[in-house]
Coordinates of C-alpha atoms in Angstrom, one line a residue:
M1 CA 159.6 198.0 -164.3
L2 CA 162.2 195.6 -165.8
R3 CA 165.1 197.3 -164.1
I4 CA 163.2 197.6 -160.7
G5 CA 162.2 194.0 -160.8
P6 CA 165.6 192.4 -160.2
V7 CA 166.2 194.7 -157.2
V8 CA 162.8 194.6 -155.5
V9 CA 161.8 190.8 -156.1
P10 CA 164.8 189.4 -154.0
V11 CA 163.8 191.8 -151.2
L12 CA 160.1 190.6 -151.2
L13 CA 161.2 186.9 -151.2
S14 CA 163.5 187.5 -148.4
I15 CA 160.9 189.3 -146.4
A16 CA 158.4 186.4 -147.1
D17 CA 161.0 184.0 -146.1
A18 CA 161.6 185.9 -142.7
L19 CA 157.8 186.0 -142.0
L20 CA 157.2 182.2 -142.8
V21 CA 160.3 181.0 -140.7
N22 CA 159.9 183.4 -137.7
G23 CA 156.3 184.7 -137.6
L24 CA 155.3 187.8 -135.9
G25 CA 156.0 186.8 -132.3
M26 CA 159.7 186.5 -132.4
A27 CA 160.8 190.3 -132.3
L28 CA 164.5 189.7 -132.4
E29 CA 164.6 187.0 -135.1
L30 CA 162.1 188.8 -137.2
G31 CA 164.1 192.1 -136.9
V32 CA 167.4 190.7 -137.9
S33 CA 165.7 188.9 -140.7
V34 CA 163.9 191.9 -142.1
T35 CA 167.1 193.9 -141.8
A36 CA 168.9 191.4 -143.9
A37 CA 166.1 191.4 -146.5
A38 CA 166.1 195.2 -146.7
A39 CA 170.0 195.3 -147.0
L40 CA 169.4 193.4 -150.5
L41 CA 168.4 196.8 -151.9
L42 CA 172.1 197.7 -151.9
R43 CA 173.6 194.4 -152.9
R44 CA 174.8 195.6 -156.2
R45 CA 176.7 198.6 -155.0
W46 CA 178.1 197.1 -151.8
P47 CA 177.9 193.3 -152.1
L48 CA 180.4 192.4 -149.4
P49 CA 179.0 194.6 -146.7
V50 CA 175.4 193.5 -147.6
F51 CA 176.4 189.8 -147.4
L52 CA 177.9 190.5 -143.9
V53 CA 174.6 192.1 -142.8
T54 CA 172.6 189.2 -143.9
L55 CA 174.6 186.7 -141.8
P56 CA 172.7 187.5 -138.5
G57 CA 169.6 186.9 -140.1
L58 CA 170.7 183.4 -141.1
Y59 CA 172.2 182.7 -137.6
I60 CA 169.5 184.2 -135.5
G61 CA 166.6 184.3 -137.7
Y62 CA 167.3 181.0 -139.7
I63 CA 166.4 182.6 -143.1
W64 CA 168.1 181.4 -146.5
F65 CA 167.0 183.7 -149.3
A66 CA 168.7 186.8 -148.1
P67 CA 172.3 185.4 -147.4
M68 CA 172.3 183.1 -150.5
I69 CA 171.2 186.0 -152.8
A70 CA 173.9 188.2 -151.3
L71 CA 176.6 185.6 -151.8
Y72 CA 175.5 185.0 -155.3
T73 CA 175.6 188.8 -156.1
L74 CA 179.1 188.8 -154.4
A75 CA 180.2 185.9 -156.7
V76 CA 178.9 187.9 -159.8
R77 CA 180.5 191.3 -158.9
R78 CA 183.5 190.7 -156.7
P79 CA 184.8 187.2 -157.7
G80 CA 188.0 187.2 -155.6
R81 CA 189.0 183.6 -154.6
V82 CA 190.0 184.5 -151.2
R83 CA 187.0 186.7 -150.7
L84 CA 184.6 184.0 -151.8
V85 CA 186.2 181.3 -149.7
G86 CA 186.1 183.4 -146.6
C87 CA 182.4 184.5 -147.2
A88 CA 181.6 180.8 -147.8
L89 CA 183.2 179.6 -144.5
L90 CA 181.2 182.4 -142.6
L91 CA 177.9 181.3 -144.2
I92 CA 178.7 177.6 -143.3
A93 CA 179.5 178.7 -139.8
A94 CA 176.3 180.7 -139.4
H95 CA 174.3 177.8 -140.7
F96 CA 176.1 175.1 -138.7
L97 CA 176.3 176.8 -135.4
P98 CA 172.9 177.0 -133.5
Y99 CA 171.6 180.0 -131.7
P100 CA 172.3 180.5 -128.9
I101 CA 175.7 178.7 -129.1
S102 CA 175.1 176.9 -125.8
D103 CA 172.6 174.6 -127.8
F104 CA 175.5 173.1 -129.7
E105 CA 175.9 169.3 -129.1
P106 CA 179.5 168.2 -130.1
T107 CA 178.6 164.5 -129.6
A108 CA 175.7 164.5 -132.1
Y109 CA 177.9 163.4 -134.9
R110 CA 175.3 162.3 -137.3
E111 CA 173.1 165.4 -137.0
N112 CA 176.2 167.7 -137.0
T113 CA 177.5 165.9 -140.3
Q114 CA 174.2 166.3 -142.1
V115 CA 174.0 170.1 -141.1
L116 CA 177.5 170.7 -142.1
I117 CA 177.0 169.0 -145.7
D118 CA 173.7 171.0 -145.9
A119 CA 175.7 174.2 -145.0
T120 CA 178.5 173.5 -147.5
V121 CA 176.1 172.7 -150.4
S122 CA 174.0 175.9 -149.5
S123 CA 177.1 178.1 -149.7
A124 CA 178.7 176.5 -152.8
A125 CA 175.4 176.6 -154.9
P126 CA 175.2 180.5 -155.0
I127 CA 178.9 180.9 -155.6
A128 CA 178.8 178.4 -158.4
L129 CA 175.8 179.9 -160.0
G130 CA 177.3 183.5 -159.6
L131 CA 180.5 182.5 -161.3
L132 CA 178.7 180.9 -164.1
V133 CA 176.5 183.9 -164.7
R134 CA 179.7 186.1 -164.6
T135 CA 181.6 183.8 -167.0
R136 CA 178.6 183.8 -169.4
R137 CA 178.5 187.7 -169.3
E138 CA 182.2 187.9 -170.1
L139 CA 181.9 185.5 -173.0
A140 CA 179.0 187.5 -174.4
S141 CA 181.1 190.6 -174.0
R142 CA 184.1 188.9 -175.8
I143 CA 182.0 187.6 -178.5
E144 CA 180.5 191.1 -179.1
E145 CA 183.8 192.7 -179.0
L146 CA 185.0 190.0 -181.5
T147 CA 182.1 190.8 -183.9
R148 CA 183.0 194.4 -183.8
S149 CA 186.5 193.6 -184.4
M150 CA 185.6 191.4 -187.5
R151 CA 183.3 194.1 -188.9
R152 CA 186.2 196.5 -188.5
E153 CA 188.5 194.3 -190.2
D154 CA 186.0 193.7 -193.0
R155 CA 185.7 197.4 -193.4
L156 CA 189.4 198.0 -193.5
L157 CA 189.7 195.2 -196.1
A158 CA 186.9 196.7 -198.3
E159 CA 188.6 200.2 -197.9
R160 CA 191.9 198.6 -199.0
V161 CA 190.3 196.9 -202.0
K162 CA 188.8 200.3 -203.0
A163 CA 192.1 202.0 -202.5
T164 CA 193.8 199.5 -204.7
E165 CA 191.1 199.9 -207.4
R166 CA 191.5 203.6 -207.1
A167 CA 195.1 203.3 -207.8
R168 CA 194.5 201.1 -210.8
L169 CA 191.9 203.3 -212.2
A170 CA 194.3 206.3 -211.7
R171 CA 196.9 204.6 -213.7
E172 CA 194.6 203.8 -216.5
M173 CA 193.2 207.4 -216.5
H174 CA 196.7 208.7 -216.7
D175 CA 197.7 206.4 -219.6
V176 CA 194.5 207.2 -221.6
V177 CA 194.2 211.0 -221.0
A178 CA 197.9 211.7 -220.9
H179 CA 198.1 210.0 -224.4
Q180 CA 195.4 212.1 -225.9
V181 CA 196.6 215.3 -224.4
S182 CA 200.1 214.7 -225.5
L183 CA 199.0 214.2 -229.0
I184 CA 197.1 217.6 -228.8
S185 CA 200.3 219.2 -227.5
L186 CA 202.4 217.7 -230.4
Q187 CA 199.9 218.8 -233.1
A188 CA 199.8 222.3 -231.6
G189 CA 203.7 222.4 -231.5
A190 CA 203.7 221.4 -235.2
V191 CA 201.3 223.9 -236.2
Q192 CA 203.3 226.5 -234.2
V193 CA 206.4 225.8 -236.0
S194 CA 205.0 225.2 -239.5
T195 CA 202.5 228.1 -239.9
A196 CA 203.6 231.7 -241.0
D197 CA 200.1 233.2 -239.5
E198 CA 200.8 234.9 -236.3
V199 CA 197.3 234.4 -235.2
A200 CA 197.4 230.7 -235.8
R201 CA 200.9 230.5 -234.1
T202 CA 199.5 232.3 -231.0
G203 CA 196.4 229.9 -230.9
A204 CA 198.7 226.9 -231.3
R205 CA 201.0 228.2 -228.4
T206 CA 198.0 228.7 -226.3
I207 CA 196.8 225.2 -227.0
R208 CA 200.2 223.8 -226.3
E209 CA 200.4 225.7 -222.9
L210 CA 196.9 224.5 -221.9
S211 CA 197.9 220.9 -222.8
I212 CA 201.0 221.1 -220.6
R213 CA 199.0 222.6 -217.8
T214 CA 196.5 219.9 -218.1
L215 CA 199.1 217.1 -217.9
E216 CA 200.5 218.7 -214.8
E217 CA 197.2 218.9 -213.0
L218 CA 196.4 215.3 -214.3
R219 CA 199.6 214.2 -212.8
H220 CA 198.8 215.8 -209.5
M221 CA 195.4 214.2 -209.3
V222 CA 196.7 210.8 -210.3
G223 CA 199.2 211.3 -207.6
V224 CA 196.5 211.9 -205.1
L225 CA 194.6 208.9 -206.1
R226 CA 197.6 206.6 -206.0
A227 CA 198.7 208.1 -202.6
A228 CA 195.2 207.2 -201.4
G229 CA 195.8 203.7 -202.6
G230 CA 199.1 203.4 -200.7
D231 CA 201.5 204.6 -203.1
T232 CA 203.3 207.2 -200.8
Q233 CA 206.2 207.7 -203.2
E234 CA 204.0 209.3 -205.6
A235 CA 202.7 211.6 -203.1
R236 CA 206.1 213.2 -202.5
G237 CA 206.4 214.7 -205.9
L238 CA 203.0 216.2 -206.3
A239 CA 202.9 219.5 -208.2
P240 CA 201.8 222.6 -206.4
Q241 CA 198.2 223.5 -206.8
P242 CA 196.9 226.7 -208.3
N243 CA 196.1 229.7 -206.2
L244 CA 194.8 233.2 -206.7
D245 CA 198.1 234.3 -208.2
E246 CA 197.4 232.2 -211.3
L247 CA 193.9 233.5 -211.8
P248 CA 195.1 236.2 -214.4
R249 CA 196.8 233.7 -216.5
L250 CA 193.6 231.3 -216.4
I251 CA 191.5 234.4 -217.5
E252 CA 194.0 235.3 -220.3
M253 CA 193.9 231.8 -221.6
S254 CA 190.1 231.3 -221.4
A255 CA 189.5 233.2 -224.8
L256 CA 186.6 235.1 -223.2
D257 CA 185.8 238.8 -222.6
V258 CA 186.6 238.9 -218.9
T259 CA 186.9 241.8 -216.6
Y260 CA 188.9 240.7 -213.5
E261 CA 188.6 242.7 -210.2
G262 CA 191.0 241.0 -207.7
G263 CA 192.8 244.2 -206.4
A264 CA 191.4 243.6 -202.8
V265 CA 193.2 240.2 -202.6
A266 CA 196.4 241.0 -204.4
G267 CA 199.1 241.9 -201.9
A268 CA 196.9 240.9 -198.9
G269 CA 198.6 239.0 -196.1
R270 CA 197.4 235.4 -196.6
P271 CA 196.6 233.7 -193.3
S272 CA 197.8 230.2 -192.5
G273 CA 195.6 227.5 -194.1
A274 CA 194.5 229.7 -196.9
G275 CA 195.8 227.5 -199.6
T276 CA 192.8 225.3 -199.6
V277 CA 190.5 228.1 -199.8
E278 CA 192.4 230.0 -202.6
R279 CA 192.5 226.6 -204.5
A280 CA 188.6 226.3 -204.1
A281 CA 188.3 229.9 -205.4
Y282 CA 190.4 229.1 -208.3
R283 CA 188.4 225.9 -209.2
T284 CA 185.2 228.0 -208.9
V285 CA 186.3 230.5 -211.4
Q286 CA 187.7 227.9 -213.6
E287 CA 184.3 226.0 -213.7
A288 CA 182.2 229.1 -214.2
L289 CA 184.3 230.2 -217.1
T290 CA 184.0 226.7 -218.6
N291 CA 180.2 226.9 -218.3
V292 CA 180.2 230.4 -219.9
R293 CA 182.1 228.9 -222.9
K294 CA 179.5 226.0 -223.1
H295 CA 176.2 227.9 -222.5
A296 CA 176.9 231.7 -223.1
P297 CA 179.3 232.1 -226.0
G298 CA 180.3 235.6 -226.7
A299 CA 179.0 236.8 -223.3
R300 CA 180.9 239.4 -221.4
V301 CA 182.1 238.1 -218.0
R302 CA 183.2 240.0 -214.7
V303 CA 185.2 238.1 -212.2
R304 CA 185.5 239.6 -208.8
I305 CA 187.5 238.4 -205.8
D306 CA 187.1 240.2 -202.5
A307 CA 188.8 239.4 -199.2
V308 CA 186.5 239.4 -196.2
G309 CA 188.6 240.9 -193.4
P310 CA 188.4 241.2 -189.6
A311 CA 186.3 244.4 -189.9
D312 CA 183.6 242.3 -191.9
A313 CA 184.1 239.4 -189.7
A314 CA 183.1 241.5 -186.7
Q315 CA 179.9 242.2 -188.4
G316 CA 179.1 238.6 -188.6
A317 CA 181.0 237.3 -191.6
E318 CA 184.0 235.0 -191.1
A319 CA 187.2 236.1 -192.6
G320 CA 187.8 234.5 -195.9
L321 CA 187.1 235.1 -199.8
L322 CA 184.1 236.2 -201.6
V323 CA 184.2 235.0 -205.3
E324 CA 181.7 236.2 -207.8
I325 CA 181.6 235.3 -211.5
R326 CA 178.8 237.1 -213.4
N327 CA 178.2 236.8 -217.2
G328 CA 175.8 238.7 -219.4
P329 CA 173.5 237.1 -222.0
P330 CA 175.0 235.1 -224.8
D331 CA 175.9 236.6 -228.2
A332 CA 173.2 235.5 -230.7
T333 CA 175.9 235.6 -233.5
A334 CA 178.4 233.4 -231.7
T335 CA 178.4 229.7 -232.3
A336 CA 178.1 227.5 -229.2
P337 CA 180.9 224.8 -229.0
A338 CA 179.7 221.3 -228.8
L339 CA 181.4 220.5 -225.6
P340 CA 180.3 217.5 -223.5
G341 CA 179.1 218.1 -219.9
G342 CA 177.9 215.8 -217.1
G343 CA 176.0 218.5 -215.2
H344 CA 178.0 217.9 -212.1
G345 CA 180.2 220.9 -212.1
L346 CA 178.1 223.3 -209.9
V347 CA 177.1 220.4 -207.6
G348 CA 180.9 219.8 -207.1
L349 CA 181.6 223.4 -206.5
R350 CA 178.7 223.6 -203.8
E351 CA 180.0 220.4 -202.1
R352 CA 183.5 221.8 -202.0
A353 CA 182.2 225.2 -200.6
Q354 CA 180.2 223.4 -198.0
S355 CA 183.2 221.3 -196.9
L356 CA 185.0 224.4 -196.1
G357 CA 182.2 225.8 -194.2
G358 CA 181.2 228.1 -196.8
T359 CA 178.3 228.7 -199.3
L360 CA 177.8 228.8 -203.0
E361 CA 174.9 230.3 -205.0
A362 CA 174.3 229.8 -208.6
R363 CA 171.3 231.4 -210.4
P364 CA 170.3 233.2 -213.7
T365 CA 170.1 237.0 -213.6
S366 CA 167.2 239.1 -214.9
D367 CA 169.1 240.2 -217.9
G368 CA 169.6 236.7 -219.3
G369 CA 172.9 236.0 -217.8
F370 CA 174.1 233.9 -214.9
V371 CA 176.0 234.6 -211.6
V372 CA 178.0 232.3 -209.4
R373 CA 178.7 233.6 -206.0
A374 CA 180.7 231.7 -203.3
Q375 CA 181.8 232.7 -199.9
L376 CA 184.8 230.6 -198.6
P377 CA 185.8 231.3 -194.9
Y378 CA 189.4 230.7 -193.9
G379 CA 188.4 228.9 -190.7
R380 CA 188.7 225.3 -192.1
G381 CA 191.3 226.1 -194.9

C-alpha cells in the first residue's frame, strides 16, 4: 500500500481537480483533464511525455494538479537545465494564453501581468520543490556512502592493527620457542658426542634432528604470520612444507610401533594443487601419532594413505586422499608421558579438512583403540 499510494493519490487528486473545475457538462474540457490525470500513472517511467500530455488539460481544461505534479516529477528524475526551462515556458504559455486563443486581450495589461506572474510562480514552484527533493536524496546517498566508506576504513585499520600485533607475537614466539628448542638441540648434541652408549647416541641424534626440524617449521610459521603482518620479505624465504614423501621419516622418528601403508600414493602422479591436501594429510598423521603417544602409550598403530582416483570419483567420491590412523589399546605396562595438551588438535584437523571440502572422523573403536579417518579431495587443494 505504501508503494501504490504515491502513484495513485496524485491521479485521484487530479481527477477530483478536473471534476471540480469542469463539471460533467463540459465534455472536451473534462476529457483532456481526465486524460492528463490518467497519464500520471506513467510519470515515473516517462516524465517528459507525461508532462506534455498534461499541458492540454491545463490549456483547455484549466486544471492545475496534473501539470504541476508532472513538472515536479520531471525535476526530480530528469533535471536537465535546458529541459526544465523549456517545460517551464510551456507551462507558462499554457496558463497565460486563454482557450480559445481568440479570447486573448493584448491591451489588458493589468490582468495579463497578474496572470503571467501567477503562471511563472506556478511553474517555478514544482521545479524548485523537485530539485530540492532530488538534492536531498543525493545528499542522503552521499552520506550513506560516506558512512560505508568510514566503516570500511575502520575495518581495514583494525585488520592492520591485528596484522601488526600478529607480527609482533610471531617475533616473540620465535624468540622464546627458538631459544628453548636450541638449548634442547645443543644438549642433545653434547650427549651425542660425549656418551659411548650407542642407544643413547641414537636417541640424542634423533632429538637433535627433531629440534632442527621443529626450528625449521617454526621459522615457516613465523614467516607466514609476519607476511600476514605486512613483512613480504619474510615470506620470500619460507621453507617448503612437508608432504607425503616425508611421512616415512615422521613415522620413523615417532618412537611408536607403526605399520605404514602408503603404496597406493607412492609414485602416483600428483595433480596440480595437491600440495595443500598432502600437507593436510601429513598434519593429520602427525597429530594422530602425537595423540597416541599421549593417550595410548605402547599401542600398535597402522597408518594408511590411499589415493581416491577417477574410478572412485565416478562412483560419487571426489578424487583425493583417504587418510586413516588406527591404534589399538594402550599397553598397561607402558608409562604415559606427562605431555601437555589443549584439546584443540582434533578440532583443528576437522576444520582443516572442512576448509578443503573434505571430512574427518575421530572415534574410539570396539577393541579399546582409536581411529582417525580423513577424506581430503583435491578439488580445493
